[in-house]
CSV table of N, CA and C in Angstrom, one decimal:
chain,number,residue,atom,x,y,z
S,1,UNK,N,66.7,68.0,81.6
S,1,UNK,CA,67.1,68.8,82.7
S,1,UNK,C,66.0,69.7,83.2
S,2,UNK,N,65.7,69.7,84.4
S,2,UNK,CA,64.7,70.5,85.0
S,2,UNK,C,65.3,71.8,85.6
S,3,UNK,N,64.6,72.9,85.3
S,3,UNK,CA,65.1,74.2,85.8
S,3,UNK,C,64.0,74.8,86.8
S,4,UNK,N,64.5,75.3,87.9
S,4,UNK,CA,63.6,75.8,88.9
S,4,UNK,C,64.1,77.2,89.3
S,5,UNK,N,63.2,78.2,89.5
S,5,UNK,CA,63.5,79.5,89.8
S,5,UNK,C,62.9,79.9,91.2
S,6,UNK,N,63.8,80.3,92.1
S,6,UNK,CA,63.3,80.7,93.5
S,6,UNK,C,63.5,82.2,93.6
S,7,UNK,N,62.5,82.9,93.8
S,7,UNK,CA,62.6,84.4,93.9
S,7,UNK,C,61.9,84.8,95.2
S,8,UNK,N,62.3,86.0,95.6
S,8,UNK,CA,61.7,86.6,96.8
S,8,UNK,C,60.4,87.3,96.4
S,9,UNK,N,59.3,86.9,97.2
S,9,UNK,CA,58.0,87.6,97.0
S,9,UNK,C,57.5,87.9,98.4
S,10,UNK,N,56.6,88.8,98.5
S,10,UNK,CA,55.9,89.2,99.7
S,10,UNK,C,54.8,88.2,100.0
S,11,UNK,N,55.0,87.4,101.1
S,11,UNK,CA,54.0,86.5,101.5
S,11,UNK,C,53.6,86.8,103.0
S,12,UNK,N,52.4,87.3,103.2
S,12,UNK,CA,51.9,87.7,104.5
S,12,UNK,C,52.7,88.8,105.1
S,13,UNK,N,53.2,89.7,104.2
S,13,UNK,CA,53.9,90.9,104.6
S,13,UNK,C,55.4,90.7,104.8
S,14,UNK,N,55.9,89.4,104.6
S,14,UNK,CA,57.4,89.2,104.8
S,14,UNK,C,57.9,88.6,103.5
S,15,UNK,N,59.1,89.0,103.1
S,15,UNK,CA,59.7,88.4,101.9
S,15,UNK,C,60.1,86.9,102.1
S,16,UNK,N,59.7,86.1,101.2
S,16,UNK,CA,60.0,84.6,101.3
S,16,UNK,C,60.4,84.1,99.9
S,17,UNK,N,61.3,83.1,99.9
S,17,UNK,CA,61.6,82.5,98.6
S,17,UNK,C,60.5,81.6,98.2
S,18,UNK,N,60.0,81.8,97.0
S,18,UNK,CA,58.9,81.0,96.4
S,18,UNK,C,59.3,80.6,95.0
S,19,UNK,N,58.7,79.6,94.5
S,19,UNK,CA,59.0,79.1,93.2
S,19,UNK,C,58.3,80.0,92.2
S,20,UNK,N,59.0,80.4,91.1
S,20,UNK,CA,58.5,81.3,90.1
S,20,UNK,C,58.2,80.6,88.8
S,21,UNK,N,57.3,81.2,88.0
S,21,UNK,CA,57.1,80.6,86.7
S,21,UNK,C,58.1,81.1,85.7
S,22,UNK,N,58.1,80.5,84.5
S,22,UNK,CA,59.0,80.9,83.5
S,22,UNK,C,58.7,82.3,83.0
S,23,UNK,N,57.5,82.7,83.0
S,23,UNK,CA,57.1,84.1,82.6
S,23,UNK,C,57.6,85.1,83.6
S,24,UNK,N,57.5,84.8,84.9
S,24,UNK,CA,58.0,85.7,86.0
S,24,UNK,C,59.5,85.8,85.9
S,25,UNK,N,60.2,84.7,85.6
S,25,UNK,CA,61.6,84.7,85.5
S,25,UNK,C,62.1,85.6,84.3
S,26,UNK,N,61.4,85.4,83.2
S,26,UNK,CA,61.7,86.2,82.0
S,26,UNK,C,61.5,87.7,82.3
S,27,UNK,N,60.4,88.1,83.0
S,27,UNK,CA,60.1,89.5,83.3
S,27,UNK,C,61.2,90.1,84.2
S,28,UNK,N,61.6,89.3,85.2
S,28,UNK,CA,62.7,89.8,86.1
S,28,UNK,C,64.0,90.0,85.3
S,29,UNK,N,64.4,89.1,84.4
S,29,UNK,CA,65.6,89.3,83.6
S,29,UNK,C,65.5,90.5,82.7
S,30,UNK,N,64.3,90.8,82.1
S,30,UNK,CA,64.1,91.9,81.3
S,30,UNK,C,64.2,93.2,82.1
S,31,UNK,N,63.6,93.2,83.3
S,31,UNK,CA,63.6,94.4,84.2
S,31,UNK,C,65.1,94.6,84.7
S,32,UNK,N,65.8,93.6,84.9
S,32,UNK,CA,67.2,93.7,85.4
S,32,UNK,C,68.1,94.4,84.4
S,33,UNK,N,67.9,94.2,83.1
S,33,UNK,CA,68.7,94.8,82.1
S,33,UNK,C,68.6,96.3,82.1
S,34,UNK,N,67.4,96.8,82.5
S,34,UNK,CA,67.1,98.2,82.5
S,34,UNK,C,67.6,98.9,83.8
S,35,UNK,N,67.8,98.2,84.8
S,35,UNK,CA,68.2,98.8,86.1
S,35,UNK,C,69.7,99.0,86.2
S,36,UNK,N,70.1,100.0,87.0
S,36,UNK,CA,71.5,100.2,87.3
S,36,UNK,C,72.1,99.0,88.1
S,37,UNK,N,73.4,98.7,88.0
S,37,UNK,CA,73.9,97.5,88.6
S,37,UNK,C,73.6,97.3,90.1
S,38,UNK,N,73.6,98.4,90.9
S,38,UNK,CA,73.4,98.4,92.3
S,38,UNK,C,71.9,98.1,92.7
S,39,UNK,N,71.0,98.2,91.7
S,39,UNK,CA,69.6,97.9,92.0
S,39,UNK,C,69.1,96.6,91.4
S,40,UNK,N,69.9,95.9,90.7
S,40,UNK,CA,69.5,94.6,90.1
S,40,UNK,C,69.3,93.5,91.1
S,41,UNK,N,68.5,92.6,90.7
S,41,UNK,CA,68.3,91.4,91.6
S,41,UNK,C,69.4,90.4,91.2
S,42,UNK,N,69.9,89.7,92.2
S,42,UNK,CA,71.0,88.8,92.0
S,42,UNK,C,70.6,87.4,92.2
S,43,UNK,N,71.2,86.4,91.5
S,43,UNK,CA,70.8,85.0,91.5
S,43,UNK,C,72.0,84.2,91.5
S,44,UNK,N,72.0,83.1,92.3
S,44,UNK,CA,73.0,82.1,92.3
S,44,UNK,C,72.5,80.9,91.5
S,45,UNK,N,73.4,80.2,90.9
S,45,UNK,CA,73.0,79.0,90.1
S,45,UNK,C,73.5,77.8,90.9
S,46,UNK,N,72.6,76.8,91.1
S,46,UNK,CA,73.0,75.6,91.8
S,46,UNK,C,72.5,74.4,91.0
S,47,UNK,N,73.4,73.5,90.7
S,47,UNK,CA,73.0,72.3,89.9
S,47,UNK,C,73.1,71.1,90.9
S,48,UNK,N,72.0,70.3,90.9
S,48,UNK,CA,71.9,69.2,91.7
S,48,UNK,C,71.5,68.0,90.9
S,49,UNK,N,72.2,66.8,91.2
S,49,UNK,CA,71.8,65.6,90.5
S,49,UNK,C,70.8,64.9,91.3
S,50,UNK,N,69.7,64.6,90.7
S,50,UNK,CA,68.6,63.9,91.4
S,50,UNK,C,68.1,62.8,90.6
S,51,UNK,N,68.2,61.6,91.1
S,51,UNK,CA,67.7,60.4,90.4
S,51,UNK,C,68.3,60.3,88.9
S,52,UNK,N,69.6,60.5,88.8
S,52,UNK,CA,70.2,60.4,87.5
S,52,UNK,C,70.0,61.5,86.6
S,53,UNK,N,69.3,62.6,87.0
S,53,UNK,CA,69.0,63.7,86.1
S,53,UNK,C,69.5,65.0,86.8
S,54,UNK,N,70.0,65.9,86.0
S,54,UNK,CA,70.5,67.2,86.6
S,54,UNK,C,69.3,68.2,86.7
S,55,UNK,N,69.3,68.8,87.9
S,55,UNK,CA,68.3,69.9,88.2
S,55,UNK,C,69.1,71.1,88.3
S,56,UNK,N,68.7,72.2,87.6
S,56,UNK,CA,69.3,73.5,87.7
S,56,UNK,C,68.4,74.4,88.5
S,57,UNK,N,68.9,75.1,89.5
S,57,UNK,CA,68.1,75.9,90.3
S,57,UNK,C,68.7,77.3,90.4
S,58,UNK,N,68.0,78.3,90.0
S,58,UNK,CA,68.4,79.7,90.2
S,58,UNK,C,67.7,80.3,91.5
S,59,UNK,N,68.5,80.8,92.4
S,59,UNK,CA,68.0,81.2,93.7
S,59,UNK,C,68.4,82.7,93.9
S,60,UNK,N,67.4,83.5,94.2
S,60,UNK,CA,67.6,84.9,94.4
S,60,UNK,C,68.4,85.1,95.8
S,61,UNK,N,69.4,85.9,95.8
S,61,UNK,CA,70.2,86.2,97.0
S,61,UNK,C,70.4,87.7,97.1
S,62,UNK,N,70.8,88.1,98.3
S,62,UNK,CA,71.2,89.5,98.5
S,62,UNK,C,72.6,89.8,97.9
S,63,UNK,N,72.9,91.0,97.9
S,63,UNK,CA,74.2,91.5,97.2
S,63,UNK,C,75.4,90.8,97.9
S,64,UNK,N,75.4,90.8,99.2
S,64,UNK,CA,76.5,90.3,100.0
S,64,UNK,C,76.8,88.8,99.7
S,65,UNK,N,75.7,88.0,99.7
S,65,UNK,CA,75.8,86.6,99.4
S,65,UNK,C,76.2,86.3,97.9
S,66,UNK,N,75.7,87.2,97.0
S,66,UNK,CA,76.0,87.1,95.6
S,66,UNK,C,77.5,87.3,95.4
S,67,UNK,N,78.1,88.3,96.1
S,67,UNK,CA,79.5,88.6,95.9
S,67,UNK,C,80.4,87.5,96.5
S,68,UNK,N,80.0,86.9,97.6
S,68,UNK,CA,80.7,85.8,98.2
S,68,UNK,C,80.7,84.6,97.2
S,69,UNK,N,79.5,84.3,96.6
S,69,UNK,CA,79.4,83.2,95.7
S,69,UNK,C,80.2,83.5,94.4
S,70,UNK,N,80.2,84.7,93.9
S,70,UNK,CA,81.0,85.1,92.8
S,70,UNK,C,82.5,84.9,93.1
S,71,UNK,N,83.0,85.3,94.3
S,71,UNK,CA,84.4,85.1,94.6
S,71,UNK,C,84.8,83.7,94.6
S,72,UNK,N,84.0,82.8,95.1
S,72,UNK,CA,84.3,81.4,95.1
S,72,UNK,C,84.3,80.9,93.7
S,73,UNK,N,83.3,81.3,92.9
S,73,UNK,CA,83.2,80.8,91.5
S,73,UNK,C,84.4,81.3,90.7
S,74,UNK,N,84.9,82.5,90.9
S,74,UNK,CA,86.0,83.0,90.2
S,74,UNK,C,87.3,82.3,90.6
S,75,UNK,N,87.4,82.0,91.9
S,75,UNK,CA,88.6,81.3,92.4
S,75,UNK,C,88.7,79.9,91.8
S,76,UNK,N,87.6,79.2,91.8
S,76,UNK,CA,87.5,77.9,91.2
S,76,UNK,C,87.9,77.9,89.7
S,77,UNK,N,87.4,78.9,89.0
S,77,UNK,CA,87.7,79.1,87.6
S,77,UNK,C,89.2,79.3,87.4
S,78,UNK,N,89.8,80.2,88.1
S,78,UNK,CA,91.2,80.5,88.0
S,78,UNK,C,92.1,79.3,88.4
S,79,UNK,N,91.7,78.5,89.4
S,79,UNK,CA,92.4,77.3,89.8
S,79,UNK,C,92.3,76.3,88.7
S,80,UNK,N,91.1,76.1,88.1
S,80,UNK,CA,90.9,75.1,87.0
S,80,UNK,C,91.8,75.5,85.8
S,81,UNK,N,91.8,76.8,85.5
S,81,UNK,CA,92.6,77.3,84.3
S,81,UNK,C,94.1,77.1,84.6
S,82,UNK,N,94.5,77.5,85.8
S,82,UNK,CA,96.0,77.3,86.1
S,82,UNK,C,96.3,75.9,86.2
S,83,UNK,N,95.5,75.0,86.7
S,83,UNK,CA,95.7,73.6,86.8
S,83,UNK,C,95.9,72.9,85.5
S,84,UNK,N,95.3,73.5,84.5
S,84,UNK,CA,95.4,72.9,83.1
S,84,UNK,C,96.8,73.0,82.6
S,85,UNK,N,97.6,74.0,83.1
S,85,UNK,CA,99.0,74.2,82.7
S,85,UNK,C,100.0,73.2,83.3
S,86,UNK,N,99.5,72.4,84.2
S,86,UNK,CA,100.5,71.5,84.9
S,86,UNK,C,100.0,70.1,84.7
S,87,UNK,N,101.0,69.2,84.8
S,87,UNK,CA,100.7,67.8,84.7
S,87,UNK,C,100.9,67.3,86.1
S,88,UNK,N,100.0,66.6,86.7
S,88,UNK,CA,100.1,66.0,88.0
S,88,UNK,C,100.5,64.5,87.9
S,89,UNK,N,101.6,64.2,88.6
S,89,UNK,CA,102.1,62.8,88.6
S,89,UNK,C,102.1,62.3,90.0
S,90,UNK,N,101.8,61.0,90.0
S,90,UNK,CA,101.9,60.3,91.3
S,90,UNK,C,103.3,60.0,91.6
S,91,UNK,N,103.7,60.1,92.8
S,91,UNK,CA,105.1,59.7,93.2
S,91,UNK,C,105.3,58.2,93.0
S,92,UNK,N,104.3,57.4,92.9
S,92,UNK,CA,104.4,56.0,92.7
S,92,UNK,C,104.5,55.7,91.2
S,93,UNK,N,104.4,56.7,90.3
S,93,UNK,CA,104.5,56.4,88.9
S,93,UNK,C,105.9,55.9,88.5
S,94,UNK,N,105.8,54.9,87.6
S,94,UNK,CA,107.1,54.3,87.2
S,94,UNK,C,107.8,55.3,86.3
S,95,UNK,N,109.2,55.2,86.4
S,95,UNK,CA,110.0,56.1,85.6
S,95,UNK,C,110.8,55.2,84.6
S,96,UNK,N,110.9,55.7,83.4
S,96,UNK,CA,111.7,54.9,82.4
S,96,UNK,C,113.2,55.2,82.5
S,97,UNK,N,113.8,54.7,83.6
S,97,UNK,CA,115.2,54.9,83.8
S,97,UNK,C,115.7,53.7,84.6
S,98,UNK,N,116.9,53.3,84.3
S,98,UNK,CA,117.5,52.2,85.0
S,98,UNK,C,118.0,52.5,86.4
S,99,UNK,N,118.1,53.8,86.7
S,99,UNK,CA,118.6,54.2,88.0
S,99,UNK,C,117.6,54.3,89.0
S,100,UNK,N,116.4,54.6,88.7
S,100,UNK,CA,115.3,54.8,89.7
S,100,UNK,C,114.1,54.0,89.2
S,101,UNK,N,113.3,53.5,90.2
S,101,UNK,CA,112.1,52.8,89.8
S,101,UNK,C,110.8,53.6,89.9
S,102,UNK,N,110.8,54.6,90.8
S,102,UNK,CA,109.6,55.5,90.9
S,102,UNK,C,110.1,56.9,91.2
S,103,UNK,N,109.1,57.8,91.2
S,103,UNK,CA,109.4,59.2,91.4
S,103,UNK,C,109.8,59.5,92.8
S,104,UNK,N,109.4,58.6,93.8
S,104,UNK,CA,109.8,58.8,95.2
S,104,UNK,C,111.3,58.9,95.3
S,105,UNK,N,112.0,58.2,94.4
S,105,UNK,CA,113.5,58.2,94.5
S,105,UNK,C,114.1,59.5,93.9
S,106,UNK,N,113.3,60.3,93.2
S,106,UNK,CA,113.7,61.5,92.5
S,106,UNK,C,113.5,62.8,93.3
S,107,UNK,N,112.7,62.6,94.4
S,107,UNK,CA,112.4,63.8,95.2
S,107,UNK,C,113.6,64.4,95.9
S,108,UNK,N,113.8,65.7,95.8
S,108,UNK,CA,114.9,66.3,96.4
S,108,UNK,C,115.0,66.0,97.9
S,109,UNK,N,116.2,66.1,98.5
S,109,UNK,CA,116.3,65.8,99.9
S,109,UNK,C,115.9,67.1,100.7
S,110,UNK,N,115.8,66.9,102.0
S,110,UNK,CA,115.4,68.0,102.8
S,110,UNK,C,116.6,68.9,103.2
S,111,UNK,N,117.7,68.5,102.7
S,111,UNK,CA,118.9,69.3,103.0
S,111,UNK,C,118.8,70.7,102.4
S,112,UNK,N,119.4,71.7,103.0
S,112,UNK,CA,119.4,73.1,102.5
S,112,UNK,C,120.4,73.2,101.4
S,113,UNK,N,120.0,73.2,100.2
S,113,UNK,CA,120.9,73.3,99.0
S,113,UNK,C,121.4,74.7,98.7
S,114,UNK,N,120.7,75.7,99.3
S,114,UNK,CA,121.1,77.1,99.0
S,114,UNK,C,122.1,77.6,100.0
S,115,UNK,N,122.4,76.9,101.0
S,115,UNK,CA,123.3,77.3,102.1
S,115,UNK,C,124.7,77.6,101.5
S,116,UNK,N,125.3,76.7,100.7
S,116,UNK,CA,126.6,76.9,100.2
S,116,UNK,C,126.7,78.2,99.3
S,117,UNK,N,125.6,78.5,98.6
S,117,UNK,CA,125.6,79.7,97.8
S,117,UNK,C,125.5,80.9,98.7
S,118,UNK,N,124.7,80.9,99.7
S,118,UNK,CA,124.6,82.0,100.7
S,118,UNK,C,126.0,82.2,101.3
S,119,UNK,N,126.6,81.1,101.8
S,119,UNK,CA,127.9,81.3,102.5
S,119,UNK,C,129.0,81.9,101.6
S,120,UNK,N,129.0,81.4,100.3
S,120,UNK,CA,130.1,81.9,99.4
S,120,UNK,C,129.9,83.2,98.8
S,121,UNK,N,128.6,83.5,98.4
S,121,UNK,CA,128.3,84.7,97.6
S,121,UNK,C,127.7,85.9,98.4
S,122,UNK,N,126.6,85.6,99.1
S,122,UNK,CA,125.9,86.7,99.7
S,122,UNK,C,126.4,87.1,101.1
S,123,UNK,N,126.9,86.1,101.9
S,123,UNK,CA,127.4,86.4,103.2
S,123,UNK,C,128.5,87.4,103.2
S,124,UNK,N,129.6,87.2,102.4
S,124,UNK,CA,130.6,88.3,102.4
S,124,UNK,C,130.1,89.7,102.0
S,125,UNK,N,129.2,89.7,101.1
S,125,UNK,CA,128.7,91.0,100.7
S,125,UNK,C,127.9,91.6,101.8
S,126,UNK,N,127.1,90.8,102.5
S,126,UNK,CA,126.3,91.3,103.7
S,126,UNK,C,127.2,91.7,104.8
S,127,UNK,N,128.2,91.0,105.1
S,127,UNK,CA,129.2,91.3,106.1
S,127,UNK,C,129.9,92.7,105.8
S,128,UNK,N,130.2,92.9,104.6
S,128,UNK,CA,130.9,94.1,104.2
S,128,UNK,C,129.9,95.3,104.4
S,129,UNK,N,128.7,95.1,104.0
S,129,UNK,CA,127.7,96.2,104.1
S,129,UNK,C,127.4,96.5,105.6
S,130,UNK,N,127.3,95.4,106.4
S,130,UNK,CA,127.1,95.6,107.8
S,130,UNK,C,128.2,96.3,108.5
S,131,UNK,N,129.5,95.9,108.2
S,131,UNK,CA,130.6,96.6,108.9
S,131,UNK,C,130.7,98.1,108.5
S,132,UNK,N,130.3,98.4,107.3
S,132,UNK,CA,130.2,99.8,106.9
S,132,UNK,C,129.1,100.6,107.6
S,133,UNK,N,128.0,99.8,108.0
S,133,UNK,CA,126.9,100.4,108.6
S,133,UNK,C,127.1,100.7,110.1
S,134,UNK,N,127.4,99.6,110.9
S,134,UNK,CA,127.5,99.7,112.3
S,134,UNK,C,128.7,98.8,112.8
S,135,UNK,N,129.5,99.2,113.8
S,135,UNK,CA,130.6,98.3,114.2
S,135,UNK,C,130.2,97.0,114.8
S,136,UNK,N,129.0,97.0,115.4
S,136,UNK,CA,128.5,95.8,116.1
S,136,UNK,C,127.6,94.9,115.2
S,137,UNK,N,127.3,95.3,114.0
S,137,UNK,CA,126.3,94.6,113.2
S,137,UNK,C,126.8,93.2,112.8
S,138,UNK,N,128.1,93.0,112.4
S,138,UNK,CA,128.6,91.7,112.0
S,138,UNK,C,128.5,90.7,113.2
S,139,UNK,N,128.9,91.1,114.4
S,139,UNK,CA,128.8,90.2,115.5
S,139,UNK,C,127.4,89.8,115.8
S,140,UNK,N,126.4,90.8,115.6
S,140,UNK,CA,125.0,90.5,115.8
S,140,UNK,C,124.5,89.5,114.8
S,141,UNK,N,125.0,89.7,113.5
S,141,UNK,CA,124.6,88.7,112.5
S,141,UNK,C,125.1,87.3,112.9
S,142,UNK,N,126.3,87.1,113.3
S,142,UNK,CA,126.8,85.8,113.7
S,142,UNK,C,126.0,85.2,114.9
S,143,UNK,N,125.6,86.1,115.8
S,143,UNK,CA,124.7,85.6,116.9
S,143,UNK,C,123.4,85.1,116.4
S,144,UNK,N,122.8,85.8,115.4
S,144,UNK,CA,121.5,85.4,114.8
S,144,UNK,C,121.7,84.1,114.1
S,145,UNK,N,122.8,83.9,113.4
S,145,UNK,CA,123.0,82.7,112.6
S,145,UNK,C,123.3,81.5,113.5
S,146,UNK,N,123.7,81.7,114.8
S,146,UNK,CA,124.0,80.7,115.7
S,146,UNK,C,122.7,80.3,116.5
S,147,UNK,N,121.6,81.1,116.2
S,147,UNK,CA,120.3,80.8,116.9
S,147,UNK,C,120.2,81.5,118.2
S,148,UNK,N,121.1,82.5,118.5
S,148,UNK,CA,121.1,83.2,119.8
S,148,UNK,C,120.4,84.6,119.7
S,149,UNK,N,119.3,84.7,119.0
S,149,UNK,CA,118.6,86.0,118.8
S,149,UNK,C,118.2,86.6,120.1
S,150,UNK,N,117.6,85.8,120.9
S,150,UNK,CA,117.1,86.3,122.2
S,150,UNK,C,118.2,86.8,123.1
S,151,UNK,N,119.3,86.0,123.2
S,151,UNK,CA,120.4,86.4,124.1
S,151,UNK,C,121.2,87.5,123.6
S,152,UNK,N,121.0,87.8,122.3
S,152,UNK,CA,121.8,88.9,121.7
S,152,UNK,C,121.4,90.3,122.2
S,153,UNK,N,120.2,90.4,122.7
S,153,UNK,CA,119.8,91.7,123.3
S,153,UNK,C,120.7,92.1,124.4
S,154,UNK,N,121.0,91.2,125.4
S,154,UNK,CA,121.9,91.5,126.5
S,154,UNK,C,123.3,91.8,126.0
S,155,UNK,N,123.8,91.0,125.0
S,155,UNK,CA,125.1,91.3,124.5
S,155,UNK,C,125.2,92.7,123.9
S,156,UNK,N,124.2,93.0,123.1
S,156,UNK,CA,124.2,94.3,122.4
S,156,UNK,C,124.1,95.5,123.4
S,157,UNK,N,123.3,95.3,124.4
S,157,UNK,CA,123.2,96.4,125.4
S,157,UNK,C,124.5,96.6,126.1
S,158,UNK,N,125.2,95.5,126.4
S,158,UNK,CA,126.5,95.5,127.1
S,158,UNK,C,127.5,96.1,126.2
S,159,UNK,N,127.6,95.7,125.0
S,159,UNK,CA,128.6,96.1,124.0
S,159,UNK,C,128.4,97.6,123.7
S,160,UNK,N,127.2,98.1,123.5
S,160,UNK,CA,127.0,99.5,123.2
S,160,UNK,C,126.8,100.4,124.4
S,161,UNK,N,126.7,99.8,125.6
S,161,UNK,CA,126.5,100.6,126.9
S,161,UNK,C,125.2,101.3,126.9
S,162,UNK,N,124.1,100.6,126.4
S,162,UNK,CA,122.8,101.2,126.4
S,162,UNK,C,121.8,100.3,127.2
S,163,UNK,N,120.6,100.7,127.3
S,163,UNK,CA,119.6,99.9,128.0
S,163,UNK,C,119.1,98.8,127.1
S,164,UNK,N,118.5,97.8,127.7
S,164,UNK,CA,117.9,96.7,126.9
S,164,UNK,C,116.9,97.1,125.9
S,165,UNK,N,116.1,98.2,126.3
S,165,UNK,CA,115.1,98.7,125.4
S,165,UNK,C,115.8,99.3,124.2
S,166,UNK,N,116.9,100.1,124.4
S,166,UNK,CA,117.6,100.7,123.3
S,166,UNK,C,118.2,99.6,122.4
S,167,UNK,N,118.7,98.5,123.0
S,167,UNK,CA,119.3,97.4,122.3
S,167,UNK,C,118.3,96.7,121.4
S,168,UNK,N,117.1,96.6,121.9
S,168,UNK,CA,116.0,96.0,121.1
S,168,UNK,C,115.7,96.9,119.9
S,169,UNK,N,115.8,98.2,120.1
S,169,UNK,CA,115.6,99.1,119.0
S,169,UNK,C,116.7,99.0,117.9
S,170,UNK,N,117.9,98.8,118.4
S,170,UNK,CA,119.1,98.6,117.5
S,170,UNK,C,118.9,97.3,116.7
S,171,UNK,N,118.3,96.3,117.4
S,171,UNK,CA,118.1,95.0,116.7
S,171,UNK,C,117.0,95.1,115.6
S,172,UNK,N,116.0,95.9,115.9
S,172,UNK,CA,115.0,96.2,114.9
S,172,UNK,C,115.6,96.9,113.7
S,173,UNK,N,116.5,97.9,113.9
S,173,UNK,CA,117.1,98.6,112.8
S,173,UNK,C,118.0,97.6,112.0
S,174,UNK,N,118.7,96.7,112.8
S,174,UNK,CA,119.5,95.7,112.1
S,174,UNK,C,118.7,94.8,111.2
S,175,UNK,N,117.6,94.3,111.7
S,175,UNK,CA,116.7,93.4,111.0
S,175,UNK,C,116.2,94.1,109.7
S,176,UNK,N,115.8,95.4,109.8
S,176,UNK,CA,115.4,96.1,108.7
S,176,UNK,C,116.5,96.3,107.6
S,177,UNK,N,117.7,96.6,108.1
S,177,UNK,CA,118.8,96.7,107.2
S,177,UNK,C,119.1,95.4,106.5
S,178,UNK,N,119.0,94.3,107.1
S,178,UNK,CA,119.3,93.0,106.5
S,178,UNK,C,118.1,92.7,105.5
S,179,UNK,N,116.9,93.0,105.8
S,179,UNK,CA,115.8,92.8,104.9
S,179,UNK,C,115.9,93.6,103.6
S,180,UNK,N,116.3,94.9,103.8
S,180,UNK,CA,116.5,95.8,102.7
S,180,UNK,C,117.7,95.3,101.8
S,181,UNK,N,118.7,94.8,102.4
S,181,UNK,CA,119.9,94.3,101.7
S,181,UNK,C,119.5,93.2,100.8
S,182,UNK,N,118.5,92.3,101.2
S,182,UNK,CA,118.1,91.2,100.4
S,182,UNK,C,117.0,91.5,99.4
S,183,UNK,N,116.5,92.7,99.4
S,183,UNK,CA,115.4,93.1,98.5
S,183,UNK,C,115.9,93.4,97.1
């Protein structure tokens, strides 16, 4: 494995990335240990496969680039670590069952399975809370459930005898009430 160090040096008055020797690299690392974190020189590691051999390259970068690189590195590490906790199966994998031949047949349907629960358990509780809150709230809930959210503004304004602007404010209060109910 070949290791290369690219560091910033002043060349003709401008800082440029140049190849460093092992001695220069060691001196930089020793100096970095003595410096406060905000004054240290930062390096990214890049491994490249070239002609069947791995080349390791340390490249000096500014603080902003280093933080971005670290963020990506940490994200990849967390994803790798979390991914080890799961087993990934192909949907074409065979299943040892006489009822199904592949996992495709085991995938849940697109049907909303939580709707009966909502209708039986949560909806009556929500309706009770809404009727105690405002007299028009239950009717507004049913309009929302029918998909008539936009047209409900005119209905609410007419029902309460207020302007459309005030009706929109009532609707925002209604939406907040429902969100808090489900929290």
